[in-house]
Amino acid sequence: MSVDIKTPEAIEKMRVAGRLAADVLVMLEEHVRPGVTTDELDRIAHDYIVNEQDATPAPLNYHGFPKSICTSVNHVVCHGIPADKKLKDGDIINIDITVIKEGYHGDTSKMFFVGKPSVQAERVVRIAHECLVTGIEMVAPGVQLGDIGHAIQRHAEKNHCSVVREYCGHGIGRNFHEEPQVLHYGEPGTGLELTPGMTFTIEPMINAGKPQTRVLGDKWTVITKDRSLSAQWEHTLLVTETGHEVLTLRPEEDPI
């Protein structure tokens, strides 16, 4: 496994790309409401990234993906393609943003409530966020990836939720997806040992029901096999000499 250790110059560019990706989610907040289509959210985000940020939406045409953002609603786990279906009161939606600026990627996602969520929806969204924070808080030199995955899995399962196995976090930098793979389950004391200069995402996909998934006929949209609700949050991280830095932290978030 060849993991790219970022130079100080590369890290600065990663900080810029991460901040831009976070800013897109902040900008979209007011637009996520009942009656809006995910296509409209895609158009708003695309225009903002291209015209306001002078950046590039990484998903567009990536291995044929047709849109600039991913919009995953309710039982959609990830890679939902924006379309003309309107959001309705009670929906939950993950919006996944990746921007490229000066050759470097920033990748982040957030769950949004559309109107008033159900108790179950609020719960799975909250637990998924707790799983993200649990993983991030562990990132430091010398920690192994298996330690992080195990902690995330343990938190999800003790709260009677499940962790999606087929999709994971990933290294990121000049490339959208680099080594290492960052699993959200695992055994402590196993896996790659973290060293300063590594950059990667943690993005646990947490299901209210069973962990199994399937891919729809569009070859992109992943749903829960039992059609239970699914929630995901994502940040891009830098391993520092003393711990970590969240490169995609939004202004409303407490430091993690």
Coordinates of N, CA and C in Angstrom, one line a residue:
M1 N 0.8 -1.2 0.0 CA 0.0 0.0 0.0 C 0.9 1.2 0.0
S2 N 0.7 2.1 -1.0 CA 1.5 3.3 -1.1 C 0.6 4.5 -0.7
V3 N 0.9 5.1 0.4 CA 0.1 6.2 0.9 C 0.9 7.5 0.7
D4 N 0.2 8.5 0.1 CA 0.9 9.8 -0.2 C 0.9 10.6 1.1
I5 N 2.2 11.0 1.5 CA 2.3 11.9 2.6 C 2.4 13.3 2.0
K6 N 1.6 14.2 2.4 CA 1.4 15.5 1.8 C 2.6 16.4 2.3
T7 N 3.1 17.2 1.4 CA 4.0 18.2 1.7 C 3.3 19.4 2.4
P8 N 4.0 20.3 3.0 CA 3.4 21.5 3.6 C 2.6 22.3 2.5
E9 N 3.2 22.4 1.3 CA 2.5 23.1 0.2 C 1.2 22.4 -0.2
A10 N 1.2 21.1 -0.3 CA 0.0 20.3 -0.6 C -1.0 20.5 0.5
I11 N -0.6 20.5 1.8 CA -1.5 20.6 2.9 C -2.2 21.9 2.8
E12 N -1.5 23.0 2.5 CA -2.2 24.3 2.3 C -3.3 24.3 1.3
K13 N -3.0 23.6 0.2 CA -4.0 23.5 -0.9 C -5.2 22.6 -0.5
M14 N -4.9 21.6 0.3 CA -5.9 20.8 0.8 C -6.8 21.6 1.8
R15 N -6.2 22.4 2.6 CA -7.0 23.3 3.5 C -8.0 24.2 2.7
V16 N -7.5 24.7 1.6 CA -8.4 25.6 0.7 C -9.5 24.8 0.1
A17 N -9.2 23.6 -0.5 CA -10.2 22.8 -1.1 C -11.2 22.3 0.0
G18 N -10.8 22.0 1.1 CA -11.7 21.5 2.2 C -12.6 22.6 2.6
R19 N -12.1 23.8 2.8 CA -12.9 25.0 3.2 C -14.0 25.3 2.1
L20 N -13.6 25.2 0.9 CA -14.6 25.4 -0.2 C -15.7 24.4 -0.2
A21 N -15.3 23.1 0.0 CA -16.4 22.1 0.0 C -17.3 22.3 1.2
A22 N -16.8 22.7 2.4 CA -17.6 23.0 3.5 C -18.5 24.2 3.2
D23 N -18.0 25.2 2.5 CA -18.8 26.4 2.2 C -20.0 26.0 1.4
V24 N -19.9 25.0 0.5 CA -21.0 24.7 -0.4 C -22.2 24.1 0.5
L25 N -21.8 23.3 1.5 CA -22.9 22.8 2.3 C -23.6 23.9 3.1
V26 N -22.8 24.8 3.6 CA -23.3 26.0 4.3 C -24.3 26.7 3.4
M27 N -23.9 27.0 2.2 CA -24.7 27.7 1.2 C -26.0 27.0 0.9
L28 N -26.0 25.7 0.8 CA -27.1 24.9 0.5 C -28.2 24.9 1.5
E29 N -27.8 25.1 2.8 CA -28.7 24.9 3.9 C -30.1 25.6 3.7
E30 N -30.1 26.8 3.2 CA -31.4 27.5 3.1 C -32.3 27.0 1.9
H31 N -31.6 26.2 1.0 CA -32.3 25.7 -0.1 C -33.0 24.3 0.1
V32 N -32.6 23.6 1.2 CA -33.1 22.3 1.4 C -34.4 22.5 2.2
R33 N -35.5 22.3 1.5 CA -36.8 22.5 2.0 C -37.9 21.6 1.2
P34 N -39.0 21.4 1.8 CA -40.1 20.7 1.0 C -40.4 21.4 -0.3
G35 N -40.5 20.5 -1.3 CA -40.8 21.0 -2.7 C -39.7 21.2 -3.6
V36 N -38.4 21.4 -3.1 CA -37.3 21.5 -3.9 C -36.9 20.2 -4.5
T37 N -36.4 20.1 -5.7 CA -35.9 18.9 -6.3 C -34.4 18.8 -6.1
T38 N -34.0 17.6 -6.1 CA -32.5 17.4 -5.9 C -31.8 17.9 -7.2
D39 N -32.4 17.9 -8.3 CA -31.8 18.5 -9.5 C -31.6 20.0 -9.3
E40 N -32.5 20.7 -8.6 CA -32.3 22.1 -8.3 C -31.2 22.3 -7.4
L41 N -31.0 21.5 -6.4 CA -29.9 21.5 -5.4 C -28.6 21.3 -6.2
D42 N -28.6 20.4 -7.1 CA -27.4 20.2 -7.9 C -27.0 21.4 -8.8
R43 N -28.0 22.0 -9.4 CA -27.8 23.2 -10.2 C -27.2 24.3 -9.3
I44 N -27.8 24.6 -8.2 CA -27.4 25.6 -7.3 C -25.9 25.4 -6.9
A45 N -25.6 24.2 -6.5 CA -24.3 23.8 -6.0 C -23.3 23.9 -7.2
H46 N -23.7 23.5 -8.3 CA -22.8 23.5 -9.5 C -22.4 25.0 -9.8
D47 N -23.4 25.8 -9.9 CA -23.2 27.2 -10.2 C -22.3 27.9 -9.2
Y48 N -22.5 27.6 -7.9 CA -21.7 28.2 -6.8 C -20.3 27.7 -6.9
I49 N -20.0 26.4 -7.1 CA -18.7 25.9 -7.2 C -17.9 26.5 -8.4
V50 N -18.6 26.5 -9.5 CA -17.9 27.0 -10.8 C -17.8 28.5 -10.8
N51 N -18.8 29.2 -10.5 CA -18.9 30.7 -10.7 C -18.4 31.5 -9.5
E52 N -18.7 31.0 -8.3 CA -18.3 31.8 -7.1 C -17.0 31.3 -6.6
Q53 N -16.7 30.0 -6.6 CA -15.5 29.5 -6.0 C -14.4 29.3 -7.0
D54 N -14.7 29.4 -8.3 CA -13.7 29.2 -9.4 C -13.1 27.8 -9.2
A55 N -13.9 26.8 -8.9 CA -13.4 25.5 -8.6 C -14.2 24.5 -9.5
T56 N -13.9 23.2 -9.4 CA -14.5 22.2 -10.2 C -15.2 21.2 -9.3
P57 N -16.5 20.8 -9.7 CA -17.2 19.8 -8.9 C -16.6 18.4 -9.3
A58 N -16.0 17.7 -8.4 CA -15.3 16.5 -8.7 C -16.2 15.4 -9.2
P59 N -17.4 15.2 -8.7 CA -18.2 14.1 -9.1 C -18.6 14.1 -10.6
L60 N -18.8 15.3 -11.2 CA -19.3 15.5 -12.6 C -18.4 14.7 -13.6
N61 N -19.0 13.7 -14.2 CA -18.3 12.9 -15.2 C -17.2 11.9 -14.6
Y62 N -17.2 11.8 -13.3 CA -16.2 10.9 -12.6 C -16.7 9.5 -12.9
H63 N -16.0 8.7 -13.7 CA -16.4 7.4 -14.1 C -17.9 7.4 -14.6
G64 N -18.2 8.5 -15.2 CA -19.5 8.6 -15.8 C -20.7 9.1 -15.0
F65 N -20.3 9.5 -13.7 CA -21.4 10.1 -12.9 C -21.9 11.4 -13.5
P66 N -23.3 11.5 -13.6 CA -23.8 12.6 -14.5 C -24.1 13.9 -13.8
K67 N -23.8 14.0 -12.5 CA -24.2 15.3 -11.8 C -23.0 15.8 -11.0
S68 N -23.1 17.0 -10.4 CA -22.0 17.6 -9.7 C -22.0 17.3 -8.2
I69 N -23.1 16.8 -7.6 CA -23.2 16.4 -6.2 C -23.9 15.1 -6.1
C70 N -23.8 14.5 -5.0 CA -24.6 13.3 -4.7 C -25.7 13.7 -3.7
T71 N -26.9 13.2 -3.9 CA -28.1 13.5 -3.1 C -28.7 12.2 -2.7
S72 N -28.6 11.7 -1.5 CA -29.1 10.4 -1.0 C -30.2 10.6 0.0
V73 N -31.4 10.2 -0.4 CA -32.6 10.5 0.4 C -33.1 9.3 1.0
N74 N -33.4 9.4 2.4 CA -34.1 8.3 3.1 C -33.3 7.0 3.1
H75 N -33.8 6.0 2.4 CA -33.1 4.7 2.4 C -32.0 4.6 1.3
V76 N -31.7 5.7 0.7 CA -30.5 5.7 -0.2 C -29.2 5.9 0.7
V77 N -28.3 5.0 0.5 CA -27.1 5.0 1.4 C -26.1 6.0 0.9
C78 N -25.8 6.0 -0.4 CA -24.8 6.9 -1.0 C -25.0 6.9 -2.5
H79 N -24.3 7.9 -3.2 CA -24.2 8.0 -4.6 C -25.6 8.2 -5.3
G80 N -26.5 8.8 -4.5 CA -27.8 9.2 -5.2 C -27.6 10.2 -6.2
I81 N -28.3 10.0 -7.4 CA -28.2 10.9 -8.5 C -29.3 12.0 -8.4
P82 N -28.9 13.3 -8.4 CA -30.0 14.3 -8.4 C -30.9 14.1 -9.6
A83 N -32.2 14.4 -9.3 CA -33.3 14.1 -10.3 C -34.4 15.1 -10.1
D84 N -35.6 14.8 -10.7 CA -36.7 15.8 -10.7 C -37.7 15.5 -9.5
K85 N -37.3 14.5 -8.7 CA -38.2 14.2 -7.6 C -38.1 15.2 -6.5
K86 N -39.3 15.7 -6.0 CA -39.3 16.8 -5.0 C -39.1 16.2 -3.6
L87 N -38.4 16.9 -2.8 CA -38.3 16.5 -1.4 C -39.6 16.8 -0.7
K88 N -39.9 16.0 0.3 CA -41.1 16.2 1.1 C -40.8 16.3 2.6
D89 N -41.8 16.9 3.3 CA -41.7 17.0 4.7 C -41.4 15.7 5.4
G90 N -40.4 15.6 6.2 CA -40.0 14.4 6.9 C -38.9 13.6 6.3
D91 N -38.5 14.0 5.0 CA -37.4 13.3 4.4 C -36.1 13.7 5.1
I92 N -35.1 12.8 5.0 CA -33.7 13.1 5.4 C -32.9 13.0 4.1
I93 N -31.9 13.8 4.0 CA -31.0 13.8 2.8 C -29.6 14.0 3.1
N94 N -28.7 13.2 2.6 CA -27.3 13.4 2.6 C -26.9 14.1 1.3
I95 N -26.2 15.2 1.5 CA -25.6 15.9 0.3 C -24.1 15.8 0.4
D96 N -23.5 15.2 -0.6 CA -22.1 14.9 -0.6 C -21.4 15.8 -1.6
I97 N -20.4 16.6 -1.2 CA -19.8 17.6 -2.0 C -18.3 17.3 -2.1
T98 N -17.7 17.3 -3.3 CA -16.3 17.2 -3.5 C -15.9 18.3 -4.5
V99 N -15.0 19.2 -4.1 CA -14.5 20.2 -5.0 C -13.0 20.0 -5.3
I100 N -12.6 20.4 -6.5 CA -11.2 20.4 -6.9 C -10.8 21.9 -7.0
K101 N -9.7 22.3 -6.3 CA -9.2 23.6 -6.4 C -7.6 23.5 -6.5
E102 N -7.1 24.1 -7.6 CA -5.6 24.0 -7.8 C -5.1 22.6 -7.7
G103 N -5.9 21.6 -8.2 CA -5.5 20.3 -8.3 C -5.7 19.4 -7.1
Y104 N -6.3 19.9 -6.1 CA -6.5 19.2 -4.8 C -8.0 19.1 -4.5
H105 N -8.3 18.0 -3.8 CA -9.7 17.7 -3.5 C -10.1 18.0 -2.1
G106 N -11.3 18.5 -1.9 CA -11.9 18.6 -0.6 C -13.2 17.8 -0.6
D107 N -13.5 16.9 0.3 CA -14.6 16.0 0.3 C -15.4 16.0 1.6
T108 N -16.7 16.3 1.6 CA -17.4 16.3 2.8 C -18.9 16.1 2.5
S109 N -19.6 15.6 3.5 CA -21.1 15.5 3.4 C -21.8 15.7 4.7
K110 N -23.1 16.0 4.6 CA -23.9 16.4 5.7 C -25.3 15.9 5.6
M111 N -25.9 15.5 6.7 CA -27.3 15.2 6.7 C -28.2 16.4 6.9
F112 N -29.3 16.5 6.2 CA -30.2 17.6 6.3 C -31.6 17.0 6.6
F113 N -32.3 17.7 7.5 CA -33.7 17.3 7.7 C -34.6 18.2 6.8
V114 N -35.5 17.6 6.1 CA -36.5 18.3 5.3 C -37.8 18.5 6.1
G115 N -38.0 19.7 6.6 CA -39.2 19.8 7.5 C -38.9 19.1 8.8
K116 N -39.9 18.5 9.4 CA -39.8 17.8 10.7 C -39.6 16.3 10.5
P117 N -38.4 15.8 11.0 CA -38.1 14.4 10.9 C -38.9 13.5 11.8
S118 N -39.0 12.2 11.5 CA -39.6 11.3 12.4 C -38.6 11.0 13.6
V119 N -39.1 10.4 14.6 CA -38.2 10.0 15.7 C -37.1 9.1 15.2
Q120 N -37.4 8.1 14.4 CA -36.4 7.2 13.9 C -35.4 7.9 13.0
A121 N -35.9 8.8 12.2 CA -35.0 9.5 11.3 C -34.0 10.4 12.1
E122 N -34.5 11.1 13.1 CA -33.7 11.9 13.9 C -32.6 11.0 14.6
R123 N -33.0 9.9 15.0 CA -32.1 9.0 15.8 C -31.0 8.5 14.9
V124 N -31.3 8.0 13.7 CA -30.2 7.4 12.9 C -29.3 8.5 12.4
V125 N -29.8 9.7 12.1 CA -28.9 10.8 11.8 C -28.0 11.2 12.9
R126 N -28.5 11.2 14.1 CA -27.7 11.5 15.3 C -26.6 10.5 15.5
I127 N -27.0 9.2 15.5 CA -26.1 8.1 15.7 C -25.0 8.1 14.7
A128 N -25.3 8.4 13.4 CA -24.3 8.4 12.3 C -23.3 9.6 12.6
H129 N -23.8 10.7 13.1 CA -22.9 11.8 13.4 C -22.0 11.5 14.6
E130 N -22.6 10.8 15.6 CA -21.8 10.4 16.7 C -20.7 9.4 16.3
C131 N -21.0 8.5 15.3 CA -20.0 7.6 14.8 C -18.9 8.4 14.1
L132 N -19.2 9.4 13.3 CA -18.2 10.2 12.7 C -17.3 10.8 13.7
V133 N -17.9 11.5 14.7 CA -17.1 12.1 15.7 C -16.2 11.1 16.5
T134 N -16.8 10.0 16.8 CA -16.0 8.9 17.5 C -14.8 8.5 16.7
G135 N -14.9 8.4 15.4 CA -13.8 8.1 14.5 C -12.7 9.2 14.5
I136 N -13.2 10.4 14.3 CA -12.3 11.6 14.1 C -11.5 11.8 15.4
E137 N -12.2 11.7 16.5 CA -11.5 11.9 17.8 C -10.3 11.0 18.0
M138 N -10.3 9.9 17.4 CA -9.2 8.9 17.5 C -8.0 9.2 16.6
V139 N -8.1 10.0 15.6 CA -7.1 10.2 14.6 C -5.9 10.9 15.2
A140 N -4.8 10.2 15.2 CA -3.5 10.7 15.7 C -2.4 9.8 15.2
P141 N -1.1 10.3 15.2 CA 0.0 9.4 14.8 C 0.0 8.2 15.7
G142 N 0.3 7.0 15.1 CA 0.4 5.8 15.9 C -0.8 5.0 16.0
V143 N -2.0 5.6 15.8 CA -3.3 4.9 15.8 C -3.4 4.1 14.6
Q144 N -4.0 2.9 14.7 CA -4.2 2.0 13.5 C -5.6 2.2 13.0
L145 N -5.8 2.0 11.7 CA -7.1 2.2 11.1 C -8.1 1.2 11.7
G146 N -7.7 0.0 12.0 CA -8.6 -1.0 12.7 C -9.2 -0.5 14.0
D147 N -8.4 0.3 14.7 CA -8.9 0.9 16.0 C -10.0 1.8 15.7
I148 N -9.9 2.6 14.6 CA -10.9 3.6 14.3 C -12.2 2.9 13.8
G149 N -12.0 1.9 12.9 CA -13.2 1.2 12.4 C -13.9 0.5 13.5
H150 N -13.2 -0.1 14.4 CA -13.8 -0.9 15.5 C -14.6 0.1 16.4
A151 N -14.1 1.2 16.7 CA -14.8 2.2 17.6 C -16.1 2.7 17.0
I152 N -16.0 2.9 15.6 CA -17.2 3.3 14.9 C -18.3 2.2 14.9
Q153 N -17.8 1.0 14.6 CA -18.8 -0.1 14.6 C -19.4 -0.4 16.0
R154 N -18.6 -0.3 17.0 CA -19.1 -0.6 18.4 C -20.1 0.5 18.7
H155 N -19.9 1.7 18.4 CA -20.9 2.8 18.8 C -22.2 2.5 18.0
A156 N -22.1 2.2 16.7 CA -23.3 2.0 15.9 C -24.1 0.8 16.5
E157 N -23.4 -0.3 16.7 CA -24.1 -1.5 17.1 C -24.7 -1.5 18.5
K158 N -24.0 -0.8 19.4 CA -24.6 -0.7 20.8 C -25.8 0.2 20.8
N159 N -26.0 1.0 19.7 CA -27.2 1.8 19.5 C -28.2 1.1 18.6
H160 N -28.0 -0.2 18.3 CA -28.9 -1.0 17.5 C -29.0 -0.5 16.1
C161 N -27.9 0.0 15.6 CA -27.8 0.4 14.1 C -26.7 -0.5 13.5
S162 N -26.6 -0.5 12.2 CA -25.6 -1.3 11.5 C -24.7 -0.4 10.6
V163 N -23.5 -1.0 10.4 CA -22.5 -0.2 9.5 C -22.5 -0.9 8.1
V164 N -22.6 -0.1 7.1 CA -22.5 -0.5 5.7 C -21.1 -1.0 5.5
R165 N -20.9 -2.2 4.9 CA -19.6 -2.7 4.7 C -19.0 -2.4 3.4
E166 N -19.8 -2.3 2.3 CA -19.3 -2.2 1.0 C -18.6 -0.9 0.6
Y167 N -18.8 0.1 1.4 CA -18.3 1.5 1.0 C -17.6 2.0 2.2
C168 N -16.5 2.8 2.0 CA -15.7 3.2 3.1 C -15.0 4.6 2.8
G169 N -14.3 5.1 3.8 CA -13.5 6.3 3.6 C -12.3 6.0 2.8
H170 N -11.5 7.0 2.4 CA -10.4 6.8 1.5 C -9.4 8.0 1.6
G171 N -8.2 7.7 1.2 CA -7.2 8.7 1.1 C -7.7 9.7 0.0
I172 N -7.2 10.9 0.1 CA -7.6 12.0 -0.8 C -6.5 13.0 -1.0
G173 N -6.4 13.6 -2.1 CA -5.4 14.6 -2.3 C -5.5 15.1 -3.8
R174 N -4.4 14.9 -4.6 CA -4.5 15.2 -6.0 C -5.6 14.3 -6.7
N175 N -5.7 13.1 -6.1 CA -6.7 12.2 -6.6 C -8.0 12.1 -5.7
F176 N -9.1 11.9 -6.3 CA -10.4 11.9 -5.5 C -10.3 10.7 -4.6
H177 N -9.8 9.6 -5.0 CA -9.7 8.4 -4.2 C -8.3 7.8 -4.2
E178 N -7.6 7.8 -3.1 CA -6.3 7.3 -2.9 C -6.2 6.3 -1.8
E179 N -5.1 5.6 -1.6 CA -4.9 4.8 -0.5 C -4.7 5.7 0.7
P180 N -5.1 5.3 1.9 CA -5.7 4.0 2.3 C -7.2 3.9 2.2
Q181 N -7.7 2.7 2.2 CA -9.1 2.5 2.4 C -9.4 2.7 3.9
V182 N -10.4 3.4 4.3 CA -10.7 3.6 5.7 C -12.0 2.9 6.0
L183 N -12.0 1.7 6.6 CA -13.2 1.0 6.9 C -13.8 1.5 8.2
H184 N -15.1 1.4 8.2 CA -15.9 1.9 9.4 C -16.3 0.7 10.3
Y185 N -15.5 -0.4 10.2 CA -15.7 -1.5 11.1 C -14.3 -2.2 11.1
G186 N -14.1 -3.0 12.1 CA -12.7 -3.7 12.1 C -12.3 -4.2 13.5
E187 N -11.1 -4.6 13.5 CA -10.5 -5.1 14.8 C -9.5 -4.2 15.3
P188 N -9.5 -3.9 16.6 CA -8.4 -3.1 17.1 C -7.0 -3.7 17.0
G189 N -6.0 -2.9 16.8 CA -4.7 -3.4 16.7 C -4.3 -3.9 15.3
T190 N -5.2 -3.6 14.3 CA -5.0 -4.1 12.9 C -5.0 -2.8 12.0
G191 N -4.4 -3.0 10.8 CA -4.5 -2.0 9.8 C -3.3 -1.0 9.8
L192 N -3.4 -0.1 8.9 CA -2.3 0.8 8.7 C -2.1 1.7 9.9
E193 N -0.9 2.0 10.3 CA -0.6 3.0 11.3 C -0.5 4.4 10.8
L194 N -1.2 5.3 11.4 CA -1.3 6.7 10.9 C 0.0 7.4 11.2
T195 N 0.4 8.2 10.2 CA 1.6 9.1 10.4 C 1.3 10.5 9.9
P196 N 2.0 11.5 10.4 CA 1.7 12.9 10.0 C 1.8 13.1 8.5
G197 N 0.9 13.9 8.0 CA 0.9 14.2 6.6 C -0.1 13.4 5.8
M198 N -0.7 12.4 6.4 CA -1.7 11.6 5.7 C -3.0 12.4 5.6
T199 N -3.7 12.3 4.5 CA -5.1 13.0 4.4 C -6.0 11.9 3.9
F200 N -7.2 11.8 4.6 CA -8.2 10.8 4.2 C -9.5 11.2 4.7
T201 N -10.6 10.6 4.3 CA -11.9 10.8 4.8 C -12.4 9.8 5.7
I202 N -13.2 10.2 6.7 CA -14.0 9.2 7.5 C -15.5 9.6 7.1
E203 N -16.3 8.5 6.7 CA -17.6 8.8 6.2 C -18.6 7.6 6.5
P204 N -18.8 7.3 7.8 CA -19.6 6.1 8.1 C -21.0 6.2 7.6
M205 N -21.4 5.1 6.9 CA -22.8 5.0 6.5 C -23.5 4.0 7.4
I206 N -24.5 4.6 8.1 CA -25.1 3.9 9.3 C -26.6 3.6 8.9
N207 N -27.0 2.4 9.0 CA -28.4 2.0 8.7 C -29.2 1.8 10.0
A208 N -30.5 2.2 9.9 CA -31.4 1.9 11.0 C -31.7 0.4 11.1
G209 N -31.6 -0.3 10.0 CA -31.9 -1.7 9.9 C -30.7 -2.5 9.7
K210 N -30.7 -3.4 8.8 CA -29.6 -4.3 8.5 C -28.6 -3.7 7.6
P211 N -27.3 -4.2 7.6 CA -26.3 -3.5 6.9 C -26.3 -3.8 5.4
Q212 N -27.0 -4.7 4.9 CA -26.9 -5.1 3.5 C -27.5 -4.0 2.6
T213 N -26.8 -3.9 1.4 CA -27.2 -2.9 0.4 C -27.4 -3.5 -1.0
R214 N -27.9 -2.8 -1.9 CA -27.9 -3.2 -3.3 C -27.9 -1.9 -4.2
V215 N -27.4 -2.1 -5.4 CA -27.2 -1.0 -6.3 C -28.3 -1.0 -7.3
L216 N -28.9 0.1 -7.6 CA -30.0 0.2 -8.5 C -29.5 0.1 -10.0
G217 N -30.5 0.1 -10.9 CA -30.2 -0.1 -12.3 C -29.3 1.0 -12.9
D218 N -29.3 2.2 -12.3 CA -28.5 3.3 -12.8 C -27.0 3.0 -12.6
K219 N -26.7 2.0 -11.9 CA -25.3 1.6 -11.6 C -24.6 2.5 -10.5
W220 N -25.3 3.4 -10.0 CA -24.7 4.3 -9.0 C -25.5 4.3 -7.6
T221 N -26.8 4.5 -7.7 CA -27.6 4.6 -6.5 C -27.6 3.4 -5.6
V222 N -27.1 3.5 -4.4 CA -27.0 2.4 -3.4 C -28.1 2.6 -2.4
I223 N -28.9 1.6 -2.2 CA -30.0 1.6 -1.2 C -29.8 0.5 -0.2
T224 N -30.5 0.7 1.0 CA -30.5 -0.4 2.0 C -31.4 -1.5 1.4
K225 N -31.0 -2.8 1.6 CA -31.7 -3.9 1.0 C -33.1 -4.0 1.7
D226 N -33.1 -3.7 3.0 CA -34.4 -3.8 3.7 C -35.2 -2.5 3.7
R227 N -34.7 -1.5 2.9 CA -35.3 -0.2 2.7 C -35.4 0.6 4.1
S228 N -34.6 0.2 5.0 CA -34.5 1.0 6.2 C -33.8 2.3 6.0
L229 N -34.0 3.3 6.9 CA -33.3 4.6 6.7 C -31.8 4.5 6.9
S230 N -31.1 5.3 6.2 CA -29.6 5.3 6.2 C -29.1 6.8 6.4
A231 N -28.0 6.9 7.1 CA -27.5 8.3 7.3 C -26.0 8.3 7.2
Q232 N -25.4 9.3 6.7 CA -24.0 9.4 6.6 C -23.5 10.9 6.8
W233 N -22.3 11.0 7.4 CA -21.6 12.3 7.5 C -20.2 12.0 7.1
E234 N -19.6 13.1 6.6 CA -18.2 12.9 6.1 C -17.3 14.1 6.3
H235 N -16.1 13.9 6.7 CA -15.1 15.0 6.8 C -13.8 14.5 6.2
T236 N -13.0 15.4 5.6 CA -11.6 15.2 5.2 C -10.7 15.6 6.3
L237 N -9.7 14.7 6.6 CA -8.9 14.9 7.8 C -7.4 14.9 7.4
L238 N -6.6 15.6 8.2 CA -5.2 15.6 8.1 C -4.6 15.1 9.4
V239 N -3.7 14.1 9.3 CA -3.0 13.7 10.5 C -1.8 14.6 10.8
T240 N -1.8 15.2 12.0 CA -0.8 16.2 12.3 C 0.2 15.5 13.3
E241 N 1.2 16.3 13.7 CA 2.2 15.7 14.6 C 1.6 15.4 15.9
T242 N 0.6 16.1 16.3 CA 0.0 15.9 17.7 C -1.4 15.3 17.7
G243 N -2.0 15.1 16.5 CA -3.4 14.6 16.5 C -3.9 14.7 15.1
H244 N -4.9 15.6 14.9 CA -5.5 15.7 13.6 C -6.1 17.1 13.4
E245 N -6.4 17.4 12.1 CA -7.1 18.7 11.7 C -8.2 18.3 10.8
V246 N -9.4 18.8 11.1 CA -10.5 18.6 10.2 C -10.5 19.6 9.1
L247 N -10.2 19.2 7.9 CA -10.0 20.2 6.8 C -11.4 20.7 6.3
T248 N -12.5 20.1 6.6 CA -13.8 20.5 6.0 C -14.7 20.9 7.1
L249 N -14.2 21.3 8.3 CA -15.1 21.8 9.4 C -15.9 23.0 9.0
R250 N -17.2 23.0 9.3 CA -18.0 24.1 9.0 C -18.1 25.0 10.2
P251 N -18.4 26.3 9.9 CA -18.4 27.3 11.0 C -19.4 27.0 12.2
E252 N -20.5 26.3 11.9 CA -21.4 26.0 12.9 C -21.0 24.8 13.8
E253 N -20.0 24.1 13.4 CA -19.5 22.9 14.1 C -18.5 23.2 15.2
D254 N -18.6 22.5 16.3 CA -17.6 22.6 17.3 C -16.3 21.9 16.8
P255 N -15.2 22.3 17.2 CA -13.9 21.6 16.8 C -14.0 20.2 17.3
I256 N -13.6 19.3 16.4 CA -13.6 17.8 16.7 C -12.1 17.4 16.9

